[in-house]
Amino acid sequence: MTAPQLGSLTWLPAADRPDLLGAPVAAALPGLSGPAWVAEIDDDLADTAAFTDAYGVPAEVSANCVVVAARRAGETTLAACLVLATTRADVNGLVRKHLGARKASFAPQDVAVAESGMAFGGITPVGLPAFWPLLIDAAVAAGELLVIG
């Protein structure tokens, strides 16, 4: 298995560096059908713009996993949306309608972190609670190699 060449980062098999993963991500790795890679970054550079600038990873191969809080009839459901860094998630339009919610918004940071078990800026679909809906943009699904989180 050859490590990808994306930007200036050194990519390692994710299973070799569980210290760089949230506990739910590390626990979910054995269930993946393909390789997963990880690279160590500065926490202050986790924001997409800062990340792509600092490490030279093109925005076109970077994806964001955003946690959405969808509300209907007094109930809140959390969901994850995966979109390219060059795209904005249509949370209160397409996402809200798909989830059948009256209102949808980005989940507060503390809720997203607590409920996912992952660090803000490092949330990935791998390891999210199985009951969360996962909405994946077609451009993400078509990608061959993406940096997520």
mmCIF file with all atom_site columns, C-alpha atoms in Angstrom:
data_model
loop_
_atom_site.group_PDB
_atom_site.id
_atom_site.type_symbol
_atom_site.label_atom_id
_atom_site.label_alt_id
_atom_site.label_comp_id
_atom_site.label_asym_id
_atom_site.label_entity_id
_atom_site.label_seq_id
_atom_site.pdbx_PDB_ins_code
_atom_site.Cartn_x
_atom_site.Cartn_y
_atom_site.Cartn_z
_atom_site.occupancy
_atom_site.B_iso_or_equiv
_atom_site.pdbx_formal_charge
_atom_site.auth_seq_id
_atom_site.auth_comp_id
_atom_site.auth_asym_id
_atom_site.auth_atom_id
_atom_site.pdbx_PDB_model_num
ATOM 1   C CA . MET A 1 1   ? 0.000   0.000  0.000  1.00 0.00 ? 1   MET A CA 1
ATOM 2   C CA . THR A 1 2   ? 1.612   3.239  -1.172 1.00 0.00 ? 2   THR A CA 1
ATOM 3   C CA . ALA A 1 3   ? 0.899   6.399  0.793  1.00 0.00 ? 3   ALA A CA 1
ATOM 4   C CA . PRO A 1 4   ? -0.891  9.154  -1.099 1.00 0.00 ? 4   PRO A CA 1
ATOM 5   C CA . GLN A 1 5   ? 0.951   12.281 -2.192 1.00 0.00 ? 5   GLN A CA 1
ATOM 6   C CA . LEU A 1 6   ? -1.236  15.209 -1.158 1.00 0.00 ? 6   LEU A CA 1
ATOM 7   C CA . GLY A 1 7   ? 0.378   18.469 -0.254 1.00 0.00 ? 7   GLY A CA 1
ATOM 8   C CA . SER A 1 8   ? 3.340   18.586 2.086  1.00 0.00 ? 8   SER A CA 1
ATOM 9   C CA . LEU A 1 9   ? 1.901   16.142 4.635  1.00 0.00 ? 9   LEU A CA 1
ATOM 10  C CA . THR A 1 10  ? 3.351   12.760 5.518  1.00 0.00 ? 10  THR A CA 1
ATOM 11  C CA . TRP A 1 11  ? 0.532   10.222 5.230  1.00 0.00 ? 11  TRP A CA 1
ATOM 12  C CA . LEU A 1 12  ? 0.590   7.024  7.291  1.00 0.00 ? 12  LEU A CA 1
ATOM 13  C CA . PRO A 1 13  ? -1.856  4.128  7.563  1.00 0.00 ? 13  PRO A CA 1
ATOM 14  C CA . ALA A 1 14  ? -4.463  5.302  10.085 1.00 0.00 ? 14  ALA A CA 1
ATOM 15  C CA . ALA A 1 15  ? -4.220  2.034  12.029 1.00 0.00 ? 15  ALA A CA 1
ATOM 16  C CA . ASP A 1 16  ? -0.534  2.820  12.709 1.00 0.00 ? 16  ASP A CA 1
ATOM 17  C CA . ARG A 1 17  ? -1.338  6.141  14.403 1.00 0.00 ? 17  ARG A CA 1
ATOM 18  C CA . PRO A 1 18  ? -4.460  5.690  16.577 1.00 0.00 ? 18  PRO A CA 1
ATOM 19  C CA . ASP A 1 19  ? -3.159  8.585  18.703 1.00 0.00 ? 19  ASP A CA 1
ATOM 20  C CA . LEU A 1 20  ? -4.177  10.910 15.847 1.00 0.00 ? 20  LEU A CA 1
ATOM 21  C CA . LEU A 1 21  ? -7.720  9.545  15.721 1.00 0.00 ? 21  LEU A CA 1
ATOM 22  C CA . GLY A 1 22  ? -10.816 10.064 17.789 1.00 0.00 ? 22  GLY A CA 1
ATOM 23  C CA . ALA A 1 23  ? -11.756 6.898  19.698 1.00 0.00 ? 23  ALA A CA 1
ATOM 24  C CA . PRO A 1 24  ? -14.862 6.254  17.525 1.00 0.00 ? 24  PRO A CA 1
ATOM 25  C CA . VAL A 1 25  ? -12.763 6.545  14.353 1.00 0.00 ? 25  VAL A CA 1
ATOM 26  C CA . ALA A 1 26  ? -10.122 4.124  15.625 1.00 0.00 ? 26  ALA A CA 1
ATOM 27  C CA . ALA A 1 27  ? -12.849 1.654  16.638 1.00 0.00 ? 27  ALA A CA 1
ATOM 28  C CA . ALA A 1 28  ? -14.473 1.837  13.183 1.00 0.00 ? 28  ALA A CA 1
ATOM 29  C CA . LEU A 1 29  ? -11.282 1.346  11.119 1.00 0.00 ? 29  LEU A CA 1
ATOM 30  C CA . PRO A 1 30  ? -11.430 -2.482 11.025 1.00 0.00 ? 30  PRO A CA 1
ATOM 31  C CA . GLY A 1 31  ? -14.861 -2.244 9.370  1.00 0.00 ? 31  GLY A CA 1
ATOM 32  C CA . LEU A 1 32  ? -13.613 -0.228 6.394  1.00 0.00 ? 32  LEU A CA 1
ATOM 33  C CA . SER A 1 33  ? -13.267 -1.976 3.058  1.00 0.00 ? 33  SER A CA 1
ATOM 34  C CA . GLY A 1 34  ? -10.396 0.186  1.834  1.00 0.00 ? 34  GLY A CA 1
ATOM 35  C CA . PRO A 1 35  ? -7.335  1.972  3.156  1.00 0.00 ? 35  PRO A CA 1
ATOM 36  C CA . ALA A 1 36  ? -7.517  4.964  5.481  1.00 0.00 ? 36  ALA A CA 1
ATOM 37  C CA . TRP A 1 37  ? -4.629  7.361  5.899  1.00 0.00 ? 37  TRP A CA 1
ATOM 38  C CA . VAL A 1 38  ? -3.827  9.961  8.509  1.00 0.00 ? 38  VAL A CA 1
ATOM 39  C CA . ALA A 1 39  ? -1.393  12.858 8.757  1.00 0.00 ? 39  ALA A CA 1
ATOM 40  C CA . GLU A 1 40  ? -0.410  14.899 11.769 1.00 0.00 ? 40  GLU A CA 1
ATOM 41  C CA . ILE A 1 41  ? -1.371  18.567 11.556 1.00 0.00 ? 41  ILE A CA 1
ATOM 42  C CA . ASP A 1 42  ? -1.292  21.571 13.843 1.00 0.00 ? 42  ASP A CA 1
ATOM 43  C CA . ASP A 1 43  ? -4.666  21.865 15.641 1.00 0.00 ? 43  ASP A CA 1
ATOM 44  C CA . ASP A 1 44  ? -4.708  25.586 14.873 1.00 0.00 ? 44  ASP A CA 1
ATOM 45  C CA . LEU A 1 45  ? -4.712  24.746 11.160 1.00 0.00 ? 45  LEU A CA 1
ATOM 46  C CA . ALA A 1 46  ? -7.757  22.462 11.155 1.00 0.00 ? 46  ALA A CA 1
ATOM 47  C CA . ASP A 1 47  ? -9.964  25.119 9.532  1.00 0.00 ? 47  ASP A CA 1
ATOM 48  C CA . THR A 1 48  ? -10.276 24.284 5.831  1.00 0.00 ? 48  THR A CA 1
ATOM 49  C CA . ALA A 1 49  ? -8.765  27.513 4.488  1.00 0.00 ? 49  ALA A CA 1
ATOM 50  C CA . ALA A 1 50  ? -5.865  27.436 6.944  1.00 0.00 ? 50  ALA A CA 1
ATOM 51  C CA . PHE A 1 51  ? -5.303  23.716 6.274  1.00 0.00 ? 51  PHE A CA 1
ATOM 52  C CA . THR A 1 52  ? -5.208  24.013 2.490  1.00 0.00 ? 52  THR A CA 1
ATOM 53  C CA . ASP A 1 53  ? -2.936  27.074 2.647  1.00 0.00 ? 53  ASP A CA 1
ATOM 54  C CA . ALA A 1 54  ? -0.506  25.632 5.201  1.00 0.00 ? 54  ALA A CA 1
ATOM 55  C CA . TYR A 1 55  ? -0.175  22.139 3.768  1.00 0.00 ? 55  TYR A CA 1
ATOM 56  C CA . GLY A 1 56  ? -0.745  22.697 0.053  1.00 0.00 ? 56  GLY A CA 1
ATOM 57  C CA . VAL A 1 57  ? -3.658  20.259 -0.152 1.00 0.00 ? 57  VAL A CA 1
ATOM 58  C CA . PRO A 1 58  ? -5.984  21.403 -2.944 1.00 0.00 ? 58  PRO A CA 1
ATOM 59  C CA . ALA A 1 59  ? -9.472  22.395 -1.806 1.00 0.00 ? 59  ALA A CA 1
ATOM 60  C CA . GLU A 1 60  ? -10.857 20.183 -4.605 1.00 0.00 ? 60  GLU A CA 1
ATOM 61  C CA . VAL A 1 61  ? -9.684  17.057 -2.751 1.00 0.00 ? 61  VAL A CA 1
ATOM 62  C CA . SER A 1 62  ? -10.651 18.289 0.707  1.00 0.00 ? 62  SER A CA 1
ATOM 63  C CA . ALA A 1 63  ? -14.059 17.442 2.122  1.00 0.00 ? 63  ALA A CA 1
ATOM 64  C CA . ASN A 1 64  ? -15.858 18.782 5.164  1.00 0.00 ? 64  ASN A CA 1
ATOM 65  C CA . CYS A 1 65  ? -18.056 16.657 7.382  1.00 0.00 ? 65  CYS A CA 1
ATOM 66  C CA . VAL A 1 66  ? -20.507 19.021 9.050  1.00 0.00 ? 66  VAL A CA 1
ATOM 67  C CA . VAL A 1 67  ? -22.914 18.071 11.805 1.00 0.00 ? 67  VAL A CA 1
ATOM 68  C CA . VAL A 1 68  ? -26.451 19.354 11.356 1.00 0.00 ? 68  VAL A CA 1
ATOM 69  C CA . ALA A 1 69  ? -29.214 19.643 13.948 1.00 0.00 ? 69  ALA A CA 1
ATOM 70  C CA . ALA A 1 70  ? -32.599 19.059 12.312 1.00 0.00 ? 70  ALA A CA 1
ATOM 71  C CA . ARG A 1 71  ? -35.743 19.925 14.289 1.00 0.00 ? 71  ARG A CA 1
ATOM 72  C CA . ARG A 1 72  ? -39.337 18.802 13.869 1.00 0.00 ? 72  ARG A CA 1
ATOM 73  C CA . ALA A 1 73  ? -42.159 18.650 16.416 1.00 0.00 ? 73  ALA A CA 1
ATOM 74  C CA . GLY A 1 74  ? -39.854 19.452 19.339 1.00 0.00 ? 74  GLY A CA 1
ATOM 75  C CA . GLU A 1 75  ? -37.412 16.661 18.477 1.00 0.00 ? 75  GLU A CA 1
ATOM 76  C CA . THR A 1 76  ? -33.832 17.262 17.342 1.00 0.00 ? 76  THR A CA 1
ATOM 77  C CA . THR A 1 77  ? -32.025 14.798 15.109 1.00 0.00 ? 77  THR A CA 1
ATOM 78  C CA . LEU A 1 78  ? -28.329 15.035 14.372 1.00 0.00 ? 78  LEU A CA 1
ATOM 79  C CA . ALA A 1 79  ? -27.050 14.209 10.907 1.00 0.00 ? 79  ALA A CA 1
ATOM 80  C CA . ALA A 1 80  ? -23.755 14.508 9.063  1.00 0.00 ? 80  ALA A CA 1
ATOM 81  C CA . CYS A 1 81  ? -23.260 16.100 5.657  1.00 0.00 ? 81  CYS A CA 1
ATOM 82  C CA . LEU A 1 82  ? -20.179 15.479 3.582  1.00 0.00 ? 82  LEU A CA 1
ATOM 83  C CA . VAL A 1 83  ? -19.366 18.168 0.994  1.00 0.00 ? 83  VAL A CA 1
ATOM 84  C CA . LEU A 1 84  ? -16.251 19.245 -0.880 1.00 0.00 ? 84  LEU A CA 1
ATOM 85  C CA . ALA A 1 85  ? -14.412 22.176 0.655  1.00 0.00 ? 85  ALA A CA 1
ATOM 86  C CA . THR A 1 86  ? -15.255 24.117 -2.502 1.00 0.00 ? 86  THR A CA 1
ATOM 87  C CA . THR A 1 87  ? -18.997 23.652 -1.843 1.00 0.00 ? 87  THR A CA 1
ATOM 88  C CA . ARG A 1 88  ? -21.346 24.956 0.822  1.00 0.00 ? 88  ARG A CA 1
ATOM 89  C CA . ALA A 1 89  ? -23.846 22.589 2.439  1.00 0.00 ? 89  ALA A CA 1
ATOM 90  C CA . ASP A 1 90  ? -27.401 23.788 1.749  1.00 0.00 ? 90  ASP A CA 1
ATOM 91  C CA . VAL A 1 91  ? -28.422 23.132 5.346  1.00 0.00 ? 91  VAL A CA 1
ATOM 92  C CA . ASN A 1 92  ? -31.702 25.031 5.525  1.00 0.00 ? 92  ASN A CA 1
ATOM 93  C CA . GLY A 1 93  ? -32.758 24.030 2.013  1.00 0.00 ? 93  GLY A CA 1
ATOM 94  C CA . LEU A 1 94  ? -31.804 20.649 0.578  1.00 0.00 ? 94  LEU A CA 1
ATOM 95  C CA . VAL A 1 95  ? -30.573 19.108 3.847  1.00 0.00 ? 95  VAL A CA 1
ATOM 96  C CA . ARG A 1 96  ? -33.634 20.259 5.820  1.00 0.00 ? 96  ARG A CA 1
ATOM 97  C CA . LYS A 1 97  ? -35.992 18.867 3.171  1.00 0.00 ? 97  LYS A CA 1
ATOM 98  C CA . HIS A 1 98  ? -34.136 15.552 2.906  1.00 0.00 ? 98  HIS A CA 1
ATOM 99  C CA . LEU A 1 99  ? -34.321 15.090 6.680  1.00 0.00 ? 99  LEU A CA 1
ATOM 100 C CA . GLY A 1 100 ? -38.017 16.053 6.787  1.00 0.00 ? 100 GLY A CA 1
ATOM 101 C CA . ALA A 1 101 ? -37.289 18.779 9.307  1.00 0.00 ? 101 ALA A CA 1
ATOM 102 C CA . ARG A 1 102 ? -39.059 22.058 9.946  1.00 0.00 ? 102 ARG A CA 1
ATOM 103 C CA . LYS A 1 103 ? -35.745 23.754 10.680 1.00 0.00 ? 103 LYS A CA 1
ATOM 104 C CA . ALA A 1 104 ? -32.108 22.752 10.278 1.00 0.00 ? 104 ALA A CA 1
ATOM 105 C CA . SER A 1 105 ? -28.874 24.454 11.234 1.00 0.00 ? 105 SER A CA 1
ATOM 106 C CA . PHE A 1 106 ? -25.269 23.619 11.919 1.00 0.00 ? 106 PHE A CA 1
ATOM 107 C CA . ALA A 1 107 ? -25.076 21.893 15.299 1.00 0.00 ? 107 ALA A CA 1
ATOM 108 C CA . PRO A 1 108 ? -23.343 23.943 17.995 1.00 0.00 ? 108 PRO A CA 1
ATOM 109 C CA . GLN A 1 109 ? -19.642 23.094 18.203 1.00 0.00 ? 109 GLN A CA 1
ATOM 110 C CA . ASP A 1 110 ? -19.884 21.633 21.721 1.00 0.00 ? 110 ASP A CA 1
ATOM 111 C CA . VAL A 1 111 ? -22.775 19.374 20.661 1.00 0.00 ? 111 VAL A CA 1
ATOM 112 C CA . ALA A 1 112 ? -21.000 18.201 17.496 1.00 0.00 ? 112 ALA A CA 1
ATOM 113 C CA . VAL A 1 113 ? -17.865 17.331 19.480 1.00 0.00 ? 113 VAL A CA 1
ATOM 114 C CA . ALA A 1 114 ? -19.673 15.647 22.380 1.00 0.00 ? 114 ALA A CA 1
ATOM 115 C CA . GLU A 1 115 ? -22.056 13.603 20.235 1.00 0.00 ? 115 GLU A CA 1
ATOM 116 C CA . SER A 1 116 ? -19.500 12.531 17.612 1.00 0.00 ? 116 SER A CA 1
ATOM 117 C CA . GLY A 1 117 ? -16.653 11.862 20.045 1.00 0.00 ? 117 GLY A CA 1
ATOM 118 C CA . MET A 1 118 ? -14.317 13.647 17.631 1.00 0.00 ? 118 MET A CA 1
ATOM 119 C CA . ALA A 1 119 ? -12.426 16.928 17.686 1.00 0.00 ? 119 ALA A CA 1
ATOM 120 C CA . PHE A 1 120 ? -13.959 19.943 15.975 1.00 0.00 ? 120 PHE A CA 1
ATOM 121 C CA . GLY A 1 121 ? -12.289 20.285 12.584 1.00 0.00 ? 121 GLY A CA 1
ATOM 122 C CA . GLY A 1 122 ? -11.570 16.550 12.587 1.00 0.00 ? 122 GLY A CA 1
ATOM 123 C CA . ILE A 1 123 ? -15.068 15.063 12.385 1.00 0.00 ? 123 ILE A CA 1
ATOM 124 C CA . THR A 1 124 ? -15.292 12.314 9.775  1.00 0.00 ? 124 THR A CA 1
ATOM 125 C CA . PRO A 1 125 ? -18.109 10.005 8.699  1.00 0.00 ? 125 PRO A CA 1
ATOM 126 C CA . VAL A 1 126 ? -15.987 7.073  9.875  1.00 0.00 ? 126 VAL A CA 1
ATOM 127 C CA . GLY A 1 127 ? -17.037 6.325  13.440 1.00 0.00 ? 127 GLY A CA 1
ATOM 128 C CA . LEU A 1 128 ? -20.151 8.483  13.641 1.00 0.00 ? 128 LEU A CA 1
ATOM 129 C CA . PRO A 1 129 ? -23.139 6.990  15.455 1.00 0.00 ? 129 PRO A CA 1
ATOM 130 C CA . ALA A 1 130 ? -24.772 4.449  13.127 1.00 0.00 ? 130 ALA A CA 1
ATOM 131 C CA . PHE A 1 131 ? -28.239 5.953  13.626 1.00 0.00 ? 131 PHE A CA 1
ATOM 132 C CA . TRP A 1 132 ? -27.190 9.372  12.276 1.00 0.00 ? 132 TRP A CA 1
ATOM 133 C CA . PRO A 1 133 ? -28.284 10.044 8.713  1.00 0.00 ? 133 PRO A CA 1
ATOM 134 C CA . LEU A 1 134 ? -25.247 10.611 6.502  1.00 0.00 ? 134 LEU A CA 1
ATOM 135 C CA . LEU A 1 135 ? -25.797 12.817 3.462  1.00 0.00 ? 135 LEU A CA 1
ATOM 136 C CA . ILE A 1 136 ? -22.984 12.671 0.900  1.00 0.00 ? 136 ILE A CA 1
ATOM 137 C CA . ASP A 1 137 ? -22.741 15.172 -1.937 1.00 0.00 ? 137 ASP A CA 1
ATOM 138 C CA . ALA A 1 138 ? -22.379 13.536 -5.365 1.00 0.00 ? 138 ALA A CA 1
ATOM 139 C CA . ALA A 1 139 ? -19.041 15.308 -5.930 1.00 0.00 ? 139 ALA A CA 1
ATOM 140 C CA . VAL A 1 140 ? -17.668 13.671 -2.778 1.00 0.00 ? 140 VAL A CA 1
ATOM 141 C CA . ALA A 1 141 ? -18.976 10.252 -3.786 1.00 0.00 ? 141 ALA A CA 1
ATOM 142 C CA . ALA A 1 142 ? -17.245 10.629 -7.161 1.00 0.00 ? 142 ALA A CA 1
ATOM 143 C CA . GLY A 1 143 ? -13.876 11.482 -5.593 1.00 0.00 ? 143 GLY A CA 1
ATOM 144 C CA . GLU A 1 144 ? -11.084 8.929  -5.774 1.00 0.00 ? 144 GLU A CA 1
ATOM 145 C CA . LEU A 1 145 ? -8.981  10.246 -2.876 1.00 0.00 ? 145 LEU A CA 1
ATOM 146 C CA . LEU A 1 146 ? -10.221 12.850 -0.407 1.00 0.00 ? 146 LEU A CA 1
ATOM 147 C CA . VAL A 1 147 ? -8.970  14.439 2.786  1.00 0.00 ? 147 VAL A CA 1
ATOM 148 C CA . ILE A 1 148 ? -11.840 14.503 5.294  1.00 0.00 ? 148 ILE A CA 1
ATOM 149 C CA . GLY A 1 149 ? -11.866 16.230 8.632  1.00 0.00 ? 149 GLY A CA 1
#
